[in-house]
Amino acid sequence: MKDLIDKLKGDKVIWSFVALLALFSFMPVFSASSNLAYLGHGTGNTLGYLVKHFAHICIGFLIIYWVHNIPYHYFRAISKAGLPLVWVLLFITLVKGTVIGGANASRWIQIPFIGLSFQTSTLAAIILFIFVARYLSKTRQEPITFKSSFIELWAPVFITLGFILPGNFSTTALIFSMVIMLVFIGRYPIKYIFSIIGLAVLLLTFFVLIGKAFPQSKFFSRVGTWGSRIESFTQDKPDEDDYQIEKAKIAIASGQIYGLGPGKSVQKNFLPQSSSDFIYAIIVEEYGLVGGLGVLVLYLLLLFRFVIASHKANTLFGKLVVIGLGFPMIFQAMINMAVAVELLPVTGQTLPLISSGGSSIWMTCFGLGIILSVTKKEEEIAQEKLEKEKREEILQKLIDREIAADFEEGNVEKADFKNANDNFDTNDYSITDNSTNPMNAVLK
């Protein structure tokens, strides 16, 4: 076990928090999958879902291990080359998406020959955040202008979000918010940021108006759902989403302080998507306020560690990559929790590393692997500095030992050594020339 831990590079605290969240996820997923088990094969046996979740977590940690061994600066080129590929995948998803559990058909694609479903927007978000970090960290001789930045930065951002928006408004809003946060931290001109936000609002309004005009179109079919969710959230009108929220609130209220106990949730049998979108409600019902706050604290500690990792990064690109990939994970978790307690409308955002699901876990692990690759570079620099100091210390000890041996053998008199030491001028042999004449270092 110790040998395995020694092979893990990067920030060990991030590794620990990720492992804790993953280990904790097994009991809630095992318990909350009973609803899917009854709907799927009528037996209520959730062992198969537990094994499936275990496989997803194992593959996720293999992804983290593989990615964190790749030097993070390689992802500069990968983001630029991968963005067109992401657009192709998003277009295929938009046109030939697969229905998963009755959900919208424009979010997943079926991987050929494997039979697995993949949510392409999760990959698109990671590639886009790295692409934005790459742009902000470029060395420039001239200041950024709105025209040049719109072509190089915002046009790819809007194209990517334009492919995601018809099928998933909440993910589009989350990605756009994180991009705005990233460019603000990257010291992009604030006056341009307000212009981009205004343009985004105009484009969204235009999209909604077209959706109202053509409600039967596949590309605008979700516009009506967005409006109904906002209306039911603000006016308390009963609908399907309101049913889910009511069941989630009942689950949270039933948990009280210490919860009903692991596996003893009642609302898991009535709450749709209890193992994914509303798993936090099941956690609070079974583990109480203590368990719910414990999960929240873990995410906040992970956020704090991301801030430290960003601060320690020795390049601007590394700093922005940690922020751009780490912060969205935490905000996604906060959105999931806020939906469960009805602070936000139903969004369909999962709880990272805890909710069941393959692509969401794997893409979260992919992002974590890149973050750990950044922290690994800092660890290597610190280790190299420490080894250099040790070498210098050992070399000094050897020199002192040789001098002491010469004294003992009588080869060097102490008085002679003292006089030689007094007459020694370090400036004569220094590699740094502090004189006014640049030829003095050569002449001496």
PDB file of C-alpha atoms in Angstrom, residues 174 178 181 185 303 306-307 310 322-332 371:
ATOM      1  CA  LEU A 174     -22.520  27.049 -15.723  1.00  0.00           C
ATOM      2  CA  MET A 178     -16.981  29.832 -15.217  1.00  0.00           C
ATOM      3  CA  MET A 181     -14.827  34.082 -13.855  1.00  0.00           C
ATOM      4  CA  ILE A 185      -9.052  36.317 -12.879  1.00  0.00           C
ATOM      5  CA  LEU A 303     -12.058  24.185  -3.091  1.00  0.00           C
ATOM      6  CA  PHE A 306      -7.551  24.168  -5.351  1.00  0.00           C
ATOM      7  CA  VAL A 307      -6.878  27.778  -4.329  1.00  0.00           C
ATOM      8  CA  SER A 310      -3.327  27.605  -8.014  1.00  0.00           C
ATOM      9  CA  VAL A 322      -6.385  24.735 -11.758  1.00  0.00           C
ATOM     10  CA  ILE A 323      -9.010  27.460 -11.364  1.00  0.00           C
ATOM     11  CA  GLY A 324     -10.763  26.676 -14.640  1.00  0.00           C
ATOM     12  CA  LEU A 325     -11.059  22.946 -13.949  1.00  0.00           C
ATOM     13  CA  GLY A 326     -11.338  22.912 -10.157  1.00  0.00           C
ATOM     14  CA  PHE A 327     -13.869  25.640  -9.439  1.00  0.00           C
ATOM     15  CA  PRO A 328     -16.601  24.301 -11.806  1.00  0.00           C
ATOM     16  CA  MET A 329     -16.573  20.965  -9.940  1.00  0.00           C
ATOM     17  CA  ILE A 330     -17.280  22.711  -6.657  1.00  0.00           C
ATOM     18  CA  PHE A 331     -19.912  25.043  -8.121  1.00  0.00           C
ATOM     19  CA  GLN A 332     -21.626  22.073  -9.740  1.00  0.00           C
ATOM     20  CA  ILE A 371      -4.984  19.573 -11.834  1.00  0.00           C
TER      21      ILE A 371
END
